[in-house]
PDB file of C-alpha atoms and ligand atoms in Angstrom:
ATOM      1  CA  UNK A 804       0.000   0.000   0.000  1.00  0.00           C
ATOM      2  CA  UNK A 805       1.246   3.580  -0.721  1.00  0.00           C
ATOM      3  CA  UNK A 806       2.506   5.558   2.246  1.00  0.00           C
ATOM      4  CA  UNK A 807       0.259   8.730   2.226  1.00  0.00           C
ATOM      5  CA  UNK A 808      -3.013   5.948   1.610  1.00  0.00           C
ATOM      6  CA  UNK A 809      -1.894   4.201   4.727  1.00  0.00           C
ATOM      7  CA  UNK A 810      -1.906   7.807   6.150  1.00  0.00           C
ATOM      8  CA  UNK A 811      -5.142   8.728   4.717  1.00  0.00           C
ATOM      9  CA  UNK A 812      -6.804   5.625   6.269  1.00  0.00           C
ATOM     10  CA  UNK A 813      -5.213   6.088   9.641  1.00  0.00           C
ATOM     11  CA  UNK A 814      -7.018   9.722   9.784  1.00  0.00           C
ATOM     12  CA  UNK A 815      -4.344  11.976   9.680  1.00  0.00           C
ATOM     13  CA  UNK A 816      -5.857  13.653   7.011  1.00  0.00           C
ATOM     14  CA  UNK A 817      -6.536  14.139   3.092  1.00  0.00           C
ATOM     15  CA  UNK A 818      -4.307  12.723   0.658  1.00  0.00           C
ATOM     16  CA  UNK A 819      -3.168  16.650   0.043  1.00  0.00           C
ATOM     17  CA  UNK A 820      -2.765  17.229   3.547  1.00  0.00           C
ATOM     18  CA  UNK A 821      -0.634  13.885   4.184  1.00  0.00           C
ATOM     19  CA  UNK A 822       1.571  14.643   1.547  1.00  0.00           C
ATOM     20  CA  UNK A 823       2.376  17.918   3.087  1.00  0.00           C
ATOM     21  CA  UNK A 824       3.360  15.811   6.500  1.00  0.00           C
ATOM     22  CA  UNK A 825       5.368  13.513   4.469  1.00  0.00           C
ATOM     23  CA  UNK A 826       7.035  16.580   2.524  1.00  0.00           C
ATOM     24  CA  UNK A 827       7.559  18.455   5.964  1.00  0.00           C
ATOM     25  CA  UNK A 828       9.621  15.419   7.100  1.00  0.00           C
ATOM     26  CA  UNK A 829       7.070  14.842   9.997  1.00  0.00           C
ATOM     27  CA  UNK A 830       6.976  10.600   8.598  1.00  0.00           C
ATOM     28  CA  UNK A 831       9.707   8.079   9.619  1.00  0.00           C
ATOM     29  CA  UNK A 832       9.198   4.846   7.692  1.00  0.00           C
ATOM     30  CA  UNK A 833      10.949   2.024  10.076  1.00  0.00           C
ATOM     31  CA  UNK A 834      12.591   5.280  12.113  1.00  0.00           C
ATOM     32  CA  UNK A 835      14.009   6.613   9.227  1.00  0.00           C
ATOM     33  CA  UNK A 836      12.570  10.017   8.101  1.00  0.00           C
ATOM     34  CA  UNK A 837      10.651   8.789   4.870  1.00  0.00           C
ATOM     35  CA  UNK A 838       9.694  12.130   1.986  1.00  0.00           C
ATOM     36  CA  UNK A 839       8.184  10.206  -0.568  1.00  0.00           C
ATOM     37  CA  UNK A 840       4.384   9.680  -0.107  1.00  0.00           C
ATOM     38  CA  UNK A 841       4.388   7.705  -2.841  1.00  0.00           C
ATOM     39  CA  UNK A 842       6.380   4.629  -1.207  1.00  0.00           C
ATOM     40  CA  UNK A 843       5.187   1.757  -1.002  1.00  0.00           C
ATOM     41  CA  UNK A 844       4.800   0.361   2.563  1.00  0.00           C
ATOM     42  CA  UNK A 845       3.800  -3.486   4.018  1.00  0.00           C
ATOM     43  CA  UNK A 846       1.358  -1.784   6.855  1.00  0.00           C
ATOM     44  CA  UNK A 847       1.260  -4.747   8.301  1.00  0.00           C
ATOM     45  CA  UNK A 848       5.155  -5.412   9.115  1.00  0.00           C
ATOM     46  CA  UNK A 849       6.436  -1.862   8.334  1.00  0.00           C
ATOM     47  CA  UNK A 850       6.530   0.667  11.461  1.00  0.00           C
ATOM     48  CA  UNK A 851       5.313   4.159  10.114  1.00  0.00           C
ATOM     49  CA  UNK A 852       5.190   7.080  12.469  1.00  0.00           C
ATOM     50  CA  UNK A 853       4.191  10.716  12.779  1.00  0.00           C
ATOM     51  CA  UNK A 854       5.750  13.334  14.879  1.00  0.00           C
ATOM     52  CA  UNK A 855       7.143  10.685  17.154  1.00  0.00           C
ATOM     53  CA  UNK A 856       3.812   8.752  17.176  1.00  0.00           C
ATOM     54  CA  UNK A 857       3.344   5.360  15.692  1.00  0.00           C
ATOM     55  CA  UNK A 858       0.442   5.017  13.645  1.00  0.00           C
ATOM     56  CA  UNK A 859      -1.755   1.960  13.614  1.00  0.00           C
ATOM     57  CA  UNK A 860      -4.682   0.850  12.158  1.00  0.00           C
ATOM     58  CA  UNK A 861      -7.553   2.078  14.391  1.00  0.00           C
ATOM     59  CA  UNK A 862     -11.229   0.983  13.036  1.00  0.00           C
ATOM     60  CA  UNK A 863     -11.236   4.737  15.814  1.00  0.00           C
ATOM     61  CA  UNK A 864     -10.729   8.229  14.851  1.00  0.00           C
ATOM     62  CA  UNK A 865     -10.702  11.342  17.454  1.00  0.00           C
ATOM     63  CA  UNK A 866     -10.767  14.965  16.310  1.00  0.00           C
ATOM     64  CA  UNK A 867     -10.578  18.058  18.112  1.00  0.00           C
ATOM     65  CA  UNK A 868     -13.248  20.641  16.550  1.00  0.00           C
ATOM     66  CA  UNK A 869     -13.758  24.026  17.220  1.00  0.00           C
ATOM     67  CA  UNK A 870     -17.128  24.603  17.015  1.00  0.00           C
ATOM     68  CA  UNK A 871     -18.281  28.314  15.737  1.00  0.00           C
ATOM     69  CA  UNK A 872     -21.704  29.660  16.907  1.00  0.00           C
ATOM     70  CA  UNK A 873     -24.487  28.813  14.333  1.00  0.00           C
ATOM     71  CA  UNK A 874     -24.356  25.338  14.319  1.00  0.00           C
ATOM     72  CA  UNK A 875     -25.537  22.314  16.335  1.00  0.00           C
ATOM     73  CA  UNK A 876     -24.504  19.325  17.577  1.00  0.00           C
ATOM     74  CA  UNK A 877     -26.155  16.947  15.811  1.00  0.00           C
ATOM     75  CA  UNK A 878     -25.077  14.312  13.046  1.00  0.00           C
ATOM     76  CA  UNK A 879     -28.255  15.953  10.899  1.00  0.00           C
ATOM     77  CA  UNK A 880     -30.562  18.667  11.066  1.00  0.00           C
ATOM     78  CA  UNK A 881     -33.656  19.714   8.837  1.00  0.00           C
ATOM     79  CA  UNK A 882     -33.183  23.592   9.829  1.00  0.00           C
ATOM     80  CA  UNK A 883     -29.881  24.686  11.017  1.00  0.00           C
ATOM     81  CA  UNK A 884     -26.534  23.473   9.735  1.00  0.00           C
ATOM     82  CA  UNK A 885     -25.106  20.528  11.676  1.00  0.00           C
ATOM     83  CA  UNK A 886     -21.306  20.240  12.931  1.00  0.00           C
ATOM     84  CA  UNK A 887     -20.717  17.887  10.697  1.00  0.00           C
ATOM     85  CA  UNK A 888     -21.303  20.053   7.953  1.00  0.00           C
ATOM     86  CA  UNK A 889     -17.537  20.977   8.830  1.00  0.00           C
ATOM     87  CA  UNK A 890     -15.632  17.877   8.252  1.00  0.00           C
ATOM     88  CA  UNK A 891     -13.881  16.662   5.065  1.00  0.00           C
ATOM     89  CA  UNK A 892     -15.582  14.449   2.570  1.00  0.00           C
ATOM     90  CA  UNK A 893     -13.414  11.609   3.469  1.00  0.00           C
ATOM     91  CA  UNK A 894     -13.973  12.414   6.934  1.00  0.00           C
ATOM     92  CA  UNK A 895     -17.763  12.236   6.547  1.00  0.00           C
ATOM     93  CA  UNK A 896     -17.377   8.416   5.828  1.00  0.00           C
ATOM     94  CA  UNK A 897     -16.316   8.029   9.337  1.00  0.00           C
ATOM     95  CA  UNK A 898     -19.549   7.797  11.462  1.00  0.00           C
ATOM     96  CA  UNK A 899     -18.491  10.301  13.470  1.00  0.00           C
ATOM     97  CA  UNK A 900     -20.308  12.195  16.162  1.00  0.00           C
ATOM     98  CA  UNK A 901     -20.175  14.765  18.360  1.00  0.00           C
ATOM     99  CA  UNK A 902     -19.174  14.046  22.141  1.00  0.00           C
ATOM    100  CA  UNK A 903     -21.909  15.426  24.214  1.00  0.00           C
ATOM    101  CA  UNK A 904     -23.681  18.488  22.879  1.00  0.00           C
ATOM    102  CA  UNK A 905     -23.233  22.895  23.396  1.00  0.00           C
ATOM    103  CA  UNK A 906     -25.774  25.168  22.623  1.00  0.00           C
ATOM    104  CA  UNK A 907     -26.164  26.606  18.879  1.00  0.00           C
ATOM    105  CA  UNK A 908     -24.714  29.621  20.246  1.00  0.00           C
ATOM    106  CA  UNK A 909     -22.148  27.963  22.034  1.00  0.00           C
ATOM    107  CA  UNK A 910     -18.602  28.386  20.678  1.00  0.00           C
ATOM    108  CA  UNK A 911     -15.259  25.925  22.051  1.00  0.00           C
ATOM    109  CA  UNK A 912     -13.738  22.538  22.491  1.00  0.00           C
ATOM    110  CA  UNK A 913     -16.145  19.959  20.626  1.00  0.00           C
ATOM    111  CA  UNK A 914     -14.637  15.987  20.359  1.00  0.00           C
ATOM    112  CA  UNK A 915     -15.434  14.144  17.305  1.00  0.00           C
ATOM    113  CA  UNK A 916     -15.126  10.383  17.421  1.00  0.00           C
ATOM    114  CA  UNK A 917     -16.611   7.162  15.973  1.00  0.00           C
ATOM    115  CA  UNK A 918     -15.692   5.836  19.181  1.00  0.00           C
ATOM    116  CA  UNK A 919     -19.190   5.267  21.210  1.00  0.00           C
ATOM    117  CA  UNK A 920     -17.481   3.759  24.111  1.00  0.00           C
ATOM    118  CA  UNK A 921     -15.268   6.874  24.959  1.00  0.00           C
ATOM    119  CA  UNK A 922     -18.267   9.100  24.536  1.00  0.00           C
ATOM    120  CA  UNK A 923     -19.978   6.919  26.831  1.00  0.00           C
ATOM    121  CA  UNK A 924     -16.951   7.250  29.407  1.00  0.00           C
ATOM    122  CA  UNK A 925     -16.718  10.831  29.003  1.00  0.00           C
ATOM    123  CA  UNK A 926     -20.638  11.911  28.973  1.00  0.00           C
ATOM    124  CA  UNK A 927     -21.311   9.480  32.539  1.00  0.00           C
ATOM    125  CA  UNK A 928     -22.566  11.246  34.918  1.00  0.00           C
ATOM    126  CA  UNK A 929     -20.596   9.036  37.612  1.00  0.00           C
ATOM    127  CA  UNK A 930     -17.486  10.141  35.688  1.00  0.00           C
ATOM    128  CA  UNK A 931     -17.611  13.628  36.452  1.00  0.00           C
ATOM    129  CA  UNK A 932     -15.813  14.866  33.832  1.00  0.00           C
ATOM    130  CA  UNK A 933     -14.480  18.502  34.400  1.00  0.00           C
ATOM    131  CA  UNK A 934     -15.849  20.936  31.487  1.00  0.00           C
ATOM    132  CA  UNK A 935     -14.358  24.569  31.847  1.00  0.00           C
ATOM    133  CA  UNK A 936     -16.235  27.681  30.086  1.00  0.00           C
ATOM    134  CA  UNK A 937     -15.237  31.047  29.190  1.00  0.00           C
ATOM    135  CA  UNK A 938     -18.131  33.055  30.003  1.00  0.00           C
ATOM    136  CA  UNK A 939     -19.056  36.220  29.401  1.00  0.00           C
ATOM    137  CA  UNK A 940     -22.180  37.754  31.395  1.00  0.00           C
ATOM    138  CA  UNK A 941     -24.732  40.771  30.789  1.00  0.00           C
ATOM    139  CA  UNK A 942     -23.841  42.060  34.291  1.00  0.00           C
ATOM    140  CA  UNK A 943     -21.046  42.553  36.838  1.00  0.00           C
ATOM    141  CA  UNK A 944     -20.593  39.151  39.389  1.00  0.00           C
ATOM    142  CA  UNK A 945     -20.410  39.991  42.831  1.00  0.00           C
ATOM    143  CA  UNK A 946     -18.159  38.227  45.230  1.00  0.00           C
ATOM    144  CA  UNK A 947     -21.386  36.418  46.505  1.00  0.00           C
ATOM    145  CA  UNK A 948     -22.682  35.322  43.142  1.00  0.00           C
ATOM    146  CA  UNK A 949     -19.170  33.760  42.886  1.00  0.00           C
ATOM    147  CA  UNK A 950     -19.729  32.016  46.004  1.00  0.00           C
ATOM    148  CA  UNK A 951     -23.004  30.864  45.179  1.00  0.00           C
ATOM    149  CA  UNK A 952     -21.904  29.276  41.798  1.00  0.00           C
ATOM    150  CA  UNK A 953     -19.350  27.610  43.556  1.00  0.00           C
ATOM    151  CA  UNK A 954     -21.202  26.689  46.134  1.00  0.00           C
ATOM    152  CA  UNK A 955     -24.274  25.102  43.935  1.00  0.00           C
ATOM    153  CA  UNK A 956     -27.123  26.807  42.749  1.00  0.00           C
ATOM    154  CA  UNK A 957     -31.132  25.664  42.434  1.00  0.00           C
ATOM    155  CA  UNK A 958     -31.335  25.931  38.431  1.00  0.00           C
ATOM    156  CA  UNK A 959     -34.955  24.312  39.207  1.00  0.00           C
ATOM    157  CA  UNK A 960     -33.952  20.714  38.918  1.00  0.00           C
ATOM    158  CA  UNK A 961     -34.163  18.480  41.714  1.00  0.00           C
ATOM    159  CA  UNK A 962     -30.990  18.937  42.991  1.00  0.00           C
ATOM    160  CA  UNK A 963     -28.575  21.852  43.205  1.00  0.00           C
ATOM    161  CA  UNK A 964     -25.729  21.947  40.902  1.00  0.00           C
ATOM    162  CA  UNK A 965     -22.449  20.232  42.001  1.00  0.00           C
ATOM    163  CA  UNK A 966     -19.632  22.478  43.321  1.00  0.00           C
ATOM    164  CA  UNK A 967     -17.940  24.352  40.482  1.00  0.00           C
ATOM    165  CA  UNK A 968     -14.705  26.351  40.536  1.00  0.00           C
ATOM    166  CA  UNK A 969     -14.423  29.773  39.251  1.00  0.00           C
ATOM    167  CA  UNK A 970     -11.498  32.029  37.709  1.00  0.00           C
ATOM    168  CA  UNK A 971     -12.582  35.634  37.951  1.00  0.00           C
ATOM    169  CA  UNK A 972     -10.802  37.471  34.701  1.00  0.00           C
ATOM    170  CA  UNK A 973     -13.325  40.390  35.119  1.00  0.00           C
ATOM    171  CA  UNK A 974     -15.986  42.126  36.350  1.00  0.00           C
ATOM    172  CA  UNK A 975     -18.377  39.991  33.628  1.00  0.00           C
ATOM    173  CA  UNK A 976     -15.741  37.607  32.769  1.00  0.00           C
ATOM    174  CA  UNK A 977     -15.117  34.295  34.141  1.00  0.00           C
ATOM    175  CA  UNK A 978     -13.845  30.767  33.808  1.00  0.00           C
ATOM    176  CA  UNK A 979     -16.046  28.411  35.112  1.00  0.00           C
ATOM    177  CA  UNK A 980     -15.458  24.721  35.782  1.00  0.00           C
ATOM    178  CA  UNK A 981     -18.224  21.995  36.155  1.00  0.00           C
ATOM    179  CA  UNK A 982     -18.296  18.463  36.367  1.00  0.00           C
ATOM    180  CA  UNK A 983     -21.930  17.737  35.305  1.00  0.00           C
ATOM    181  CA  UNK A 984     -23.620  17.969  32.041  1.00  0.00           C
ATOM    182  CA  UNK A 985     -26.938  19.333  32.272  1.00  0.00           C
ATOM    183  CA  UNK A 986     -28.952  21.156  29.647  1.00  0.00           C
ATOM    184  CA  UNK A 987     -28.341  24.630  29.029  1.00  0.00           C
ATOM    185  CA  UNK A 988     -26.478  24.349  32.731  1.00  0.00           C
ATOM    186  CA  UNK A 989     -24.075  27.261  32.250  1.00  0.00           C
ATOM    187  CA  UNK A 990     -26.725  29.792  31.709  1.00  0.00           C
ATOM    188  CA  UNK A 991     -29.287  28.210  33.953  1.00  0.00           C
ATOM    189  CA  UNK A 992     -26.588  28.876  36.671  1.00  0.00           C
ATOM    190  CA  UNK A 993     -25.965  32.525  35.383  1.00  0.00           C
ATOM    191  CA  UNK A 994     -29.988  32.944  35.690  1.00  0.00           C
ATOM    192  CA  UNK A 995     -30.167  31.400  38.881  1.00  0.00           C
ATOM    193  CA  UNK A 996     -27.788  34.734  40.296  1.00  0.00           C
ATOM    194  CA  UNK A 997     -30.002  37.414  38.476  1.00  0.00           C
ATOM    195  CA  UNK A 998     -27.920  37.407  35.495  1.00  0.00           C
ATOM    196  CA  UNK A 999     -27.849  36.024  31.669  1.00  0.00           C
ATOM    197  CA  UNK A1000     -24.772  34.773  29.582  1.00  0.00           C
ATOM    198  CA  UNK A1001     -23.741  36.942  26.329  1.00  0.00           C
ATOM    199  CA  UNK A1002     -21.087  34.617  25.447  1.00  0.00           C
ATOM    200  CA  UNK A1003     -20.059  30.983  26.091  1.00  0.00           C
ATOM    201  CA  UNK A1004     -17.156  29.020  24.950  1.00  0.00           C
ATOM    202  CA  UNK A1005     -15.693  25.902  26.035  1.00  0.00           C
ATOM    203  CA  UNK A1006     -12.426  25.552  26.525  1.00  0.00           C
ATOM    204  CA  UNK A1007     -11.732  22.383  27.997  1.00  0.00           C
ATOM    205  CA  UNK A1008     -12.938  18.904  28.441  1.00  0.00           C
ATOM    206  CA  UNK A1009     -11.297  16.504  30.457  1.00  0.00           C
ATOM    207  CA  UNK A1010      -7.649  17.022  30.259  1.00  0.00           C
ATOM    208  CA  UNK A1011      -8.200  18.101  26.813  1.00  0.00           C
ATOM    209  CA  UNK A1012      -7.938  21.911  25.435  1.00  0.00           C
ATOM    210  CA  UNK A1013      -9.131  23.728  22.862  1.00  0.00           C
ATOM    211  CA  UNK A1014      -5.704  24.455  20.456  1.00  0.00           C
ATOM    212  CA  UNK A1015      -6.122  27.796  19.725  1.00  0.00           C
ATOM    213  CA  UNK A1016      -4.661  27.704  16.385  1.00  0.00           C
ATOM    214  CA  UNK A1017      -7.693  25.708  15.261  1.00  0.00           C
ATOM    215  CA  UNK A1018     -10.161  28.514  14.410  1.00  0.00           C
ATOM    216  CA  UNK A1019     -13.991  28.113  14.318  1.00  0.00           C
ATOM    217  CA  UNK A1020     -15.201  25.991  12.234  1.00  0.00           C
ATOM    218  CA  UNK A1021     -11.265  24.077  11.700  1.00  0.00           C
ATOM    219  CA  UNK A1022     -10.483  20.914  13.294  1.00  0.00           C
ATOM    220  CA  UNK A1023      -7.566  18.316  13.594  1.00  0.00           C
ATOM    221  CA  UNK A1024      -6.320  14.949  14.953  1.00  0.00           C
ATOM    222  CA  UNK A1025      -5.862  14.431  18.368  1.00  0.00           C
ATOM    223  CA  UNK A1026      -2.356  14.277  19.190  1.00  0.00           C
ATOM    224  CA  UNK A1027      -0.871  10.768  21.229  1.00  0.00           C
ATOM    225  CA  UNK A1028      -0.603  12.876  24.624  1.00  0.00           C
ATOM    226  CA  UNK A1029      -3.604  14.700  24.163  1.00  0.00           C
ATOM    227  CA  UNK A1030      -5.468  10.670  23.651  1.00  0.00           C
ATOM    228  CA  UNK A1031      -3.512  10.085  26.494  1.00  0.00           C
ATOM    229  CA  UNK A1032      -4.532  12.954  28.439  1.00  0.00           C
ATOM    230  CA  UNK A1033      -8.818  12.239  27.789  1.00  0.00           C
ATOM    231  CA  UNK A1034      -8.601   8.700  28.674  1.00  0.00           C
TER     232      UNK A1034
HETATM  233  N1  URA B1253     -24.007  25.149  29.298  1.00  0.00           N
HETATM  234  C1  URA B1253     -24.833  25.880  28.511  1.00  0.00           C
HETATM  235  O1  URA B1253     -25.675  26.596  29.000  1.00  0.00           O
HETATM  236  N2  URA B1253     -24.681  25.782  27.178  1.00  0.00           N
HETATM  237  C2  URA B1253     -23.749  25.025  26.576  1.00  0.00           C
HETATM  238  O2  URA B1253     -23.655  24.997  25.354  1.00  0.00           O
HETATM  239  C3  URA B1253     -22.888  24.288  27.404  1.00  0.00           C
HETATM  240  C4  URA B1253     -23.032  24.366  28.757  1.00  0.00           C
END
């Protein structure tokens, strides 16, 4: 099989895009750096490897998406246009879906996998899985909303919310960490203290977080570390 197929296959990207890896020297074939991506390779014997990462076969793919506002997380939609809209023909192929879902207007860190057993992992509620937002309110916090959101708030569920952990940037301005997944929680915790969200973005998920390089709307690969990091 051809090297930048076996490349291809392995989801690090189009056949254009894996010959750019291959021509940027980021491809040892065996441990030897390898800038033909026209070579042929036995995938099953030869050891082909990426910035340091060996590549296998995986019948599992994980991107990292940054998800613009406008869209939602679903695999389709009859109104609004769907994440996947996003992704790469040969990407589409994939079965991929989104990990959890944010709002339409919700902006950030999005994981896109085939992989229904890490979503599962991830999404449990037992798991508590740490999700940190970048929020931007209508008014100023006080030092006591702070507290409460920490605290737990009554968002008119059952129960309160779990303790959270915020980062005060500014007056309206904070990081906020949670470790539930409940619908529409961020604002419902911003209502809950007299005040509304006028932007949210996720930032991180796990120990995974959002490359800032990848503008909205781009996404990329998961890196070995970073697969390392989420699991
Ligand atoms: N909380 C919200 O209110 N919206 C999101 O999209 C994510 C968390």
């Amino acid at each position: 099989m051809r090297l930048d197929k076996f490349l291809c296959d392995c989801g690090y990207g189009t056949r254009s895009q894996v010959k750019q890896l291959v021509k940027k020297g980021r491809v040892t074939v065996n441990g030897a750096p390898c800038r033909q991506a026209d070579l042929k390779i036995d995938e099953k014997n030869d050891r082909i490897s990426v910035d340091g990462n060996e590549c296998g076969y995986s019948q599992f793919v994980y991107y990292m998406f940054h998800k613009p506002a406008g869209c939602v997380c679903a695999v389709k939609d009859n109104v609004s246009r769907t994440v996947m809209e996003y992704l790469e023909k040969e990407d589409v192929k994939k079965d991929l879906f989104p990990v959890g879902r944010l709002d339409k207007d919700t902006e950030g860190l999005l994981l896109l996998t085939n992989d229904g057993a890490l979503s599962h992992k991830l999404l449990s509620p037992k798991k508590h899985v740490p999700k940190t937002y970048y929020v931007k309110s209508k008014k100023a916090l006080s030092k006591e909303d702070v507290k409460q959101l920490e605290t737990g708030v009554d968002i008119g569920d059952e129960k309160k919310t779990l303790p959270a952990s915020v980062e005060v940037l500014g007056q309206r301005e904070i990081f906020l960490t949670i470790s539930e997944g409940r619908f529409h929680q961020i604002k419902r915790m911003l209502f809950s203290v007299g005040n509304e969200v006028v932007y949210l973005k996720r930032v991180s998920m796990g120990g995974l977080h959002l490359d800032e390089n990848l503008k909205p709307g781009e996404y990329r690969l998961l890196t070995g570390e970073e697969m390392e990091r989420l699991c």
